Coordinates of C-alpha atoms in Angstrom, one line a residue:
M318 CA 16.1 90.9 70.3
D319 CA 15.0 93.0 73.3
T320 CA 13.8 96.3 72.7
V321 CA 13.1 99.2 75.8
R322 CA 12.0 102.1 75.2
L323 CA 14.4 104.8 77.6
D324 CA 12.7 107.6 76.3
E325 CA 10.2 109.9 74.3
G326 CA 11.7 108.5 70.9
L327 CA 14.8 106.7 72.6
F328 CA 15.6 103.3 72.6
R329 CA 17.6 100.8 73.3
T330 CA 18.0 96.7 71.5
T331 CA 20.1 93.9 73.0
A332 CA 20.6 91.5 70.2
P333 CA 21.5 87.6 71.3
N334 CA 25.2 87.8 69.8
G335 CA 26.0 90.8 72.1
V336 CA 25.5 94.3 70.3
V337 CA 23.7 96.7 71.2
V338 CA 21.9 98.9 69.1
L339 CA 20.5 102.7 70.5
S340 CA 18.9 105.5 69.0
E341 CA 17.7 108.7 69.5
R342 CA 14.9 110.4 67.0
L343 CA 15.3 114.3 66.6
P344 CA 12.4 115.2 64.2
G345 CA 13.8 118.8 64.1
V346 CA 16.8 118.0 61.7
R347 CA 17.1 116.7 58.3
S348 CA 20.6 115.1 59.8
A349 CA 21.7 112.0 61.4
A350 CA 24.6 110.3 63.0
V351 CA 25.1 107.0 63.3
G352 CA 28.4 105.5 65.1
V353 CA 30.4 102.0 65.8
Y354 CA 32.2 102.1 69.1
V355 CA 34.1 98.7 69.5
R356 CA 35.4 98.1 72.9
T357 CA 39.1 97.7 72.1
A358 CA 41.4 100.4 72.4
S359 CA 44.7 101.9 74.2
A360 CA 43.9 99.7 77.4
H361 CA 43.6 96.8 75.7
E362 CA 47.3 96.7 74.3
V363 CA 50.4 94.8 76.2
T364 CA 53.8 97.5 76.4
G365 CA 55.3 95.5 73.0
Q366 CA 52.4 96.9 71.0
M367 CA 52.1 100.4 71.9
G368 CA 49.5 101.6 69.2
I369 CA 47.9 98.7 67.3
S370 CA 44.6 100.1 68.4
H371 CA 45.4 103.0 66.4
L372 CA 47.3 101.3 63.7
L373 CA 44.5 99.4 63.1
E374 CA 41.7 102.1 63.1
H375 CA 44.2 103.8 60.4
M376 CA 44.4 100.7 58.4
V377 CA 40.5 99.6 57.9
F378 CA 40.4 102.9 55.4
K379 CA 43.0 101.8 53.6
G380 CA 40.3 99.5 51.8
T381 CA 37.5 96.6 52.4
E382 CA 36.1 93.8 50.6
R383 CA 33.3 96.1 49.3
R384 CA 35.3 99.1 48.5
T385 CA 38.6 101.0 47.4
S386 CA 40.5 103.6 50.4
R387 CA 39.1 106.5 47.4
Q388 CA 35.6 104.5 47.3
L389 CA 35.6 104.9 51.5
A390 CA 36.2 108.0 51.5
L391 CA 34.2 109.5 48.3
E392 CA 30.8 108.0 48.6
L393 CA 29.5 110.0 51.9
E394 CA 31.7 113.5 51.1
V395 CA 29.8 114.0 47.4
R396 CA 26.6 113.5 49.3
G397 CA 28.0 116.4 51.9
G398 CA 28.2 113.9 54.8
G399 CA 31.7 113.1 56.5
L400 CA 33.2 110.3 58.2
D401 CA 35.3 109.8 60.9
A402 CA 37.2 107.5 62.9
F403 CA 39.2 107.8 66.3
T404 CA 40.8 105.6 69.1
G405 CA 40.3 106.6 72.7
R406 CA 41.4 104.7 75.8
D407 CA 38.3 102.1 76.0
Y408 CA 36.9 102.0 72.6
T409 CA 38.3 102.9 68.8
S410 CA 34.8 105.0 66.8
Y411 CA 33.9 104.8 63.6
Q412 CA 30.8 107.6 62.6
A413 CA 29.4 109.3 60.2
H414 CA 27.4 112.4 59.5
V415 CA 24.8 112.4 56.9
L416 CA 21.8 113.4 55.3
D417 CA 18.8 111.6 56.7
E418 CA 18.0 110.2 54.0
D419 CA 21.3 108.6 53.6
V420 CA 21.2 106.9 56.9
P421 CA 20.6 103.2 55.4
L422 CA 24.4 104.3 53.2
A423 CA 26.3 105.6 56.0
A424 CA 25.4 101.9 57.9
D425 CA 26.7 99.8 55.2
I426 CA 30.1 102.1 54.6
L427 CA 30.6 101.6 58.8
T428 CA 29.7 97.7 58.8
D429 CA 32.5 97.7 55.1
L430 CA 35.2 99.2 57.7
V431 CA 34.4 97.4 61.5
R432 CA 33.5 93.8 59.3
R433 CA 35.6 93.6 56.3
P434 CA 38.6 95.7 56.4
L435 CA 41.6 94.2 53.8
L436 CA 44.2 94.4 56.4
R437 CA 47.0 94.0 53.7
D438 CA 50.4 94.0 54.1
A439 CA 50.8 96.0 51.3
D440 CA 48.9 98.9 52.6
L441 CA 50.9 98.7 55.7
E442 CA 54.0 100.2 55.0
S443 CA 52.7 103.7 53.9
E444 CA 50.4 103.7 56.6
R445 CA 52.6 103.0 59.4
N446 CA 54.9 106.5 58.1
V447 CA 51.4 108.4 58.2
I448 CA 51.0 107.6 62.3
L449 CA 54.8 108.1 62.4
E450 CA 54.7 111.4 61.2
E451 CA 51.6 111.7 63.4
I452 CA 53.9 111.0 66.4
N453 CA 56.7 113.4 65.2
G454 CA 53.9 116.0 65.0
V455 CA 53.3 115.5 68.6
A456 CA 56.7 115.8 69.7
D457 CA 57.3 118.8 68.0
T458 CA 54.0 120.6 69.8
P459 CA 55.5 120.2 73.2
D460 CA 51.5 121.3 74.8
D461 CA 50.6 118.3 73.2
L462 CA 54.2 116.3 74.4
V463 CA 53.4 117.4 77.7
F464 CA 50.2 115.7 78.1
E465 CA 51.7 112.1 77.3
L466 CA 54.7 112.5 78.9
H467 CA 52.2 113.2 82.4
A468 CA 50.0 110.4 81.5
A469 CA 53.2 107.9 81.6
A470 CA 54.4 109.7 84.9
M471 CA 51.0 108.6 86.6
W472 CA 50.4 105.7 85.5
P473 CA 54.2 103.9 84.4
E474 CA 52.5 100.2 84.7
H475 CA 49.5 100.4 83.1
P476 CA 47.6 100.9 79.6
Y477 CA 46.2 104.5 80.7
G478 CA 50.1 105.2 80.4
F479 CA 50.8 104.8 77.1
S480 CA 50.6 106.6 74.2
I481 CA 47.4 106.1 72.2
L482 CA 49.7 106.4 69.1
G483 CA 52.5 104.0 70.0
T484 CA 56.3 105.0 69.4
P485 CA 57.9 104.1 66.6
E486 CA 60.0 101.3 68.0
T487 CA 56.8 99.5 68.5
L488 CA 54.7 100.2 65.6
G489 CA 57.6 98.9 63.3
S490 CA 57.5 95.0 65.0
I491 CA 53.2 95.1 64.3
S492 CA 52.7 93.1 61.3
A493 CA 49.2 92.5 59.1
A494 CA 49.1 89.4 60.3
D495 CA 48.9 90.9 64.3
L496 CA 46.1 93.5 62.9
Q497 CA 43.9 90.7 61.6
R498 CA 44.6 88.5 64.7
L499 CA 43.2 92.2 66.9
H500 CA 40.3 92.7 64.7
R501 CA 38.9 88.8 64.9
D502 CA 39.2 88.8 68.7
G503 CA 38.1 92.5 69.2
Y504 CA 35.9 93.4 66.1
H505 CA 32.9 91.0 66.4
R506 CA 29.8 92.1 66.5
G507 CA 29.2 91.5 70.5
N508 CA 32.4 93.7 71.0
C509 CA 30.4 96.7 69.5
V510 CA 27.9 99.9 70.6
I511 CA 25.9 100.8 67.4
A512 CA 24.4 104.4 68.0
A513 CA 22.2 107.3 66.4
A514 CA 20.7 110.2 66.7
G515 CA 18.6 112.9 64.2
N516 CA 15.7 112.3 62.2
L517 CA 15.5 108.6 62.1
E518 CA 13.1 105.7 63.5
H519 CA 14.7 102.6 65.5
G520 CA 12.8 100.5 63.9
P521 CA 14.4 100.9 60.2
L522 CA 17.7 101.2 61.4
L523 CA 17.0 97.8 62.9
D524 CA 15.6 96.6 60.0
T525 CA 19.4 98.1 58.1
L526 CA 21.3 97.2 60.4
V527 CA 19.5 93.2 60.0
R528 CA 20.6 93.9 56.3
E529 CA 24.2 94.4 57.2
G530 CA 24.3 91.0 59.2
W531 CA 24.7 92.6 62.8
F532 CA 22.6 90.4 64.5
E533 CA 24.1 87.0 63.3
E534 CA 25.8 84.5 65.6
N535 CA 28.5 86.1 66.7
G536 CA 31.5 84.2 66.2
G537 CA 33.3 86.1 68.9
S538 CA 33.5 86.3 73.2
P539 CA 31.2 88.6 75.2
A540 CA 32.2 92.4 75.4
R541 CA 35.5 92.7 76.7
P542 CA 35.2 93.5 80.5
P543 CA 37.1 97.1 82.0
V544 CA 40.3 96.7 82.5
G545 CA 41.9 96.2 85.6
M546 CA 43.8 98.7 87.6
T547 CA 47.6 99.3 89.2
P548 CA 47.8 102.2 91.4
A549 CA 48.3 105.3 89.9
A550 CA 51.3 107.6 91.1
R551 CA 50.8 110.3 93.8
G552 CA 52.8 113.3 94.6
E553 CA 56.0 112.8 91.9
C554 CA 56.9 115.8 90.5
R555 CA 59.2 115.1 87.1
N556 CA 61.2 116.8 84.4
E557 CA 61.4 116.9 81.1
P558 CA 64.4 119.2 79.3
R559 CA 63.3 120.7 75.7
D560 CA 64.9 123.9 74.0
T561 CA 61.3 125.9 74.1
A562 CA 60.3 128.8 74.1
Q563 CA 57.7 128.2 77.3
T564 CA 57.6 125.7 80.5
H565 CA 54.6 123.1 79.9
I566 CA 53.6 121.7 83.0
V567 CA 50.3 119.3 84.1
F568 CA 49.5 118.8 87.7
G569 CA 47.7 115.8 87.3
T570 CA 46.0 112.9 89.6
D571 CA 43.7 109.8 89.1
T572 CA 39.7 110.3 90.5
F573 CA 37.5 107.6 89.4
P574 CA 35.1 106.2 85.9
L575 CA 32.2 108.3 84.6
R576 CA 29.3 106.4 86.6
D577 CA 30.8 107.4 89.4
P578 CA 27.8 109.4 91.6
R579 CA 30.7 112.0 92.4
R580 CA 31.3 113.0 88.6
F581 CA 28.6 116.0 89.1
P582 CA 30.8 117.6 92.2
L583 CA 34.1 117.2 90.6
A584 CA 32.6 118.5 87.3
I585 CA 31.4 121.3 89.4
L586 CA 34.9 122.0 90.9
T587 CA 37.0 121.8 87.7
N588 CA 34.9 124.6 86.1
V589 CA 35.0 126.5 89.5
F590 CA 38.6 125.8 89.4
G591 CA 39.7 126.2 86.3
G592 CA 37.4 126.1 84.0
G593 CA 37.0 129.4 82.2
M594 CA 37.9 133.0 82.1
S595 CA 35.3 133.2 85.3
S596 CA 37.2 130.3 87.4
R597 CA 40.1 130.4 89.9
L598 CA 43.2 129.5 88.6
F599 CA 42.6 131.9 85.4
Q600 CA 41.9 134.9 87.3
R601 CA 44.8 134.4 90.3
V602 CA 47.5 132.9 87.7
R603 CA 46.3 135.2 84.2
E604 CA 44.5 138.4 85.5
E605 CA 46.7 138.9 88.7
L606 CA 49.9 137.9 88.4
G607 CA 50.6 137.8 84.5
L608 CA 52.1 133.8 84.6
A609 CA 50.5 132.4 81.4
Y610 CA 48.4 133.1 77.9
A611 CA 46.8 129.8 79.0
V612 CA 46.2 128.1 82.3
F613 CA 43.0 125.5 82.6
A614 CA 41.7 122.3 84.7
Y615 CA 40.6 119.6 82.6
K616 CA 38.7 115.8 83.8
H617 CA 38.6 112.5 81.9
F618 CA 36.7 109.9 82.5
Y619 CA 37.8 106.2 81.8
Q620 CA 36.0 102.8 82.6
S621 CA 37.9 101.9 85.0
S622 CA 39.3 105.0 86.8
G623 CA 39.6 108.9 85.9
Q624 CA 41.6 111.6 85.5
L625 CA 42.0 115.5 86.7
G626 CA 44.7 118.2 85.6
V627 CA 45.8 121.0 85.6
Y628 CA 47.6 122.5 82.5
I629 CA 49.6 125.7 82.5
G630 CA 52.2 127.6 79.6
T631 CA 54.8 130.0 81.1
Q632 CA 58.1 131.8 80.8
P633 CA 61.0 129.4 82.0
G634 CA 62.0 132.2 84.4
T635 CA 58.1 131.8 85.6
A636 CA 57.7 128.4 85.9
D637 CA 57.9 128.0 90.4
E638 CA 56.1 130.9 90.8
A639 CA 53.1 129.5 88.9
V640 CA 53.8 126.2 90.4
E641 CA 53.8 128.0 94.1
A642 CA 50.3 129.7 93.0
I643 CA 48.7 126.6 91.7
G644 CA 49.8 124.6 94.0
A645 CA 48.3 127.3 96.9
E646 CA 44.8 127.0 94.8
Y647 CA 44.7 123.2 95.1
D648 CA 45.1 123.4 98.5
R649 CA 42.4 126.0 99.6
L650 CA 39.8 124.0 97.2
A651 CA 40.6 120.9 98.9
R652 CA 40.6 123.1 102.6
E653 CA 37.6 125.1 102.4
G654 CA 35.2 123.4 99.6
L655 CA 33.0 125.6 98.3
P656 CA 31.4 128.2 99.5
A657 CA 27.5 128.4 98.9
D658 CA 27.1 131.3 96.0
E659 CA 30.4 130.2 94.3
L660 CA 28.4 126.2 93.9
A661 CA 25.0 128.0 93.2
D662 CA 26.8 129.8 89.7
G663 CA 28.9 126.2 89.3
K664 CA 26.0 124.1 89.4
R665 CA 24.0 126.8 86.5
Q666 CA 27.5 126.5 84.4
L667 CA 27.7 122.7 84.4
K668 CA 23.9 122.5 83.6
G669 CA 24.2 125.2 81.0
Q670 CA 27.5 123.4 79.4
V671 CA 25.7 119.8 79.5
M672 CA 22.5 121.1 77.9
L673 CA 24.6 122.9 75.4
S674 CA 26.4 119.9 74.3
L675 CA 23.8 118.0 73.0
E676 CA 22.5 120.8 70.2
S677 CA 23.6 118.3 67.3
P678 CA 23.0 114.9 66.3
A679 CA 26.9 113.8 67.2
A680 CA 26.4 115.2 70.4
R681 CA 23.2 113.8 71.5
M682 CA 24.9 110.3 69.4
G683 CA 27.8 110.4 72.0
R684 CA 25.7 110.3 74.9
L685 CA 24.1 107.6 73.7
A686 CA 27.2 105.5 73.4
G687 CA 28.6 106.7 76.3
F688 CA 26.1 105.2 78.6
E689 CA 26.8 101.9 77.5
L690 CA 30.0 102.3 77.2
H691 CA 30.7 103.1 80.7
D692 CA 28.5 100.7 82.1
D693 CA 26.0 104.1 83.4
E694 CA 22.5 103.8 84.0
Y695 CA 20.4 106.0 80.8
R696 CA 18.6 109.1 82.8
P697 CA 16.7 111.5 80.8
L698 CA 18.3 115.1 80.1
D699 CA 16.1 116.7 83.2
A700 CA 17.2 113.1 86.2
M701 CA 20.8 114.7 84.8
L702 CA 20.3 118.4 85.5
A703 CA 18.2 117.2 88.6
E704 CA 21.1 115.4 89.6
I705 CA 23.4 118.6 89.3
D706 CA 20.9 120.6 91.7
A707 CA 21.1 117.9 93.9
V708 CA 24.7 118.6 94.7
T709 CA 25.1 119.5 98.5
Q710 CA 28.5 121.9 99.7
A711 CA 29.4 118.9 101.6
D712 CA 29.4 117.0 98.7
V713 CA 31.7 118.5 97.0
A714 CA 34.1 119.0 100.2
A715 CA 34.6 115.7 100.3
V716 CA 35.1 115.5 96.5
A717 CA 37.5 118.5 97.3
G718 CA 39.2 117.0 100.4
E719 CA 40.3 113.9 98.6
F720 CA 41.4 114.6 95.0
F721 CA 42.8 118.2 95.2
P722 CA 45.5 118.7 98.1
S723 CA 48.7 119.6 96.6
A724 CA 50.6 116.8 97.6
R725 CA 48.4 115.0 95.7
Q726 CA 49.4 115.9 92.2
T727 CA 51.8 114.4 89.8
V728 CA 53.7 117.5 88.2
M729 CA 55.4 117.2 84.6
R730 CA 57.3 120.1 83.4
L731 CA 58.4 120.4 80.5
G732 CA 61.2 123.0 79.2
P733 CA 64.1 124.2 79.7
K734 CA 66.3 123.1 82.0

């Protein structure tokens, strides 16, 4: 196996079968976070099986070759630890946060979940009903639903526009055999990244993974490559009638993957635009015009693209005024970029966010995995902060000019006619 030291207490090992292991030692804590990230998720689905990756994530918790569903729930919780999972666009994650002495147990349980689930037909109907309730919950929560509708409007022909949860129709068509096939094709060792951070050492972690069979022959294809892209819809306006007290509106456009060097100028712009109480949107739309309680900008990075957007919830009678005000702020930023003082403040804000976000073992673990999952080169924290400091007014002006014109934004409105 090939092991390299990336930083103080931080190592990366690549096994011949393709699995990658990263760890960071944090001696000042008494806990550790361990995660297995599988490069199989909603971006790899076809329309007729939308939601299958999320259903598989649920089904592995119904029992494994070694543990019942109750044992999976109890073994870490009774020791004060926790077990969690989520399905994203590009990968599915299984994570444990435990006392440092319980890292071997966490690795055992995570291995059980990822590599040895039973996926029984007898468990499928009840878990399908659980996810149907999850879908119903989104349908009853308009400030969640509007984001799903916006993604579908922006990427109508691409899995990035799919609902991660799926639909009642697609869930109803998925069989246990379909789940077993997806598990066989997607959950093999070479398609996995294992990351850990906390009071642990890389060598003993590798020893634990050896005992769990992670470095044996792969039995599958290499890691999935990034999904191909189709053009995103730009400049479209959609309305979804719904009897709600507010009109919920999302603006958004496609951007670029995380590994793109423009991510820091975009992050600075997103913060200045709508990242908090001091942002332009909050001050203009909420404080000056009184058009909303909630208004914010956001960004998402995927393996093959990215997304920049704005959300606002406002009264139906003020929705047009809100759209006009936000559009004007979009165009102002696209036209003018940032003055030197706002850029300096934006750099300080982003650097503070980056540093504060790494205060827990789970956050450190996620950061490590992210470099590998997004094909990004590892850089020490100080190097990342230096990259933020190096952003110029010309850098932010170029990004603002390309991604912030209001005419580029696809807009989804959910609310009364």
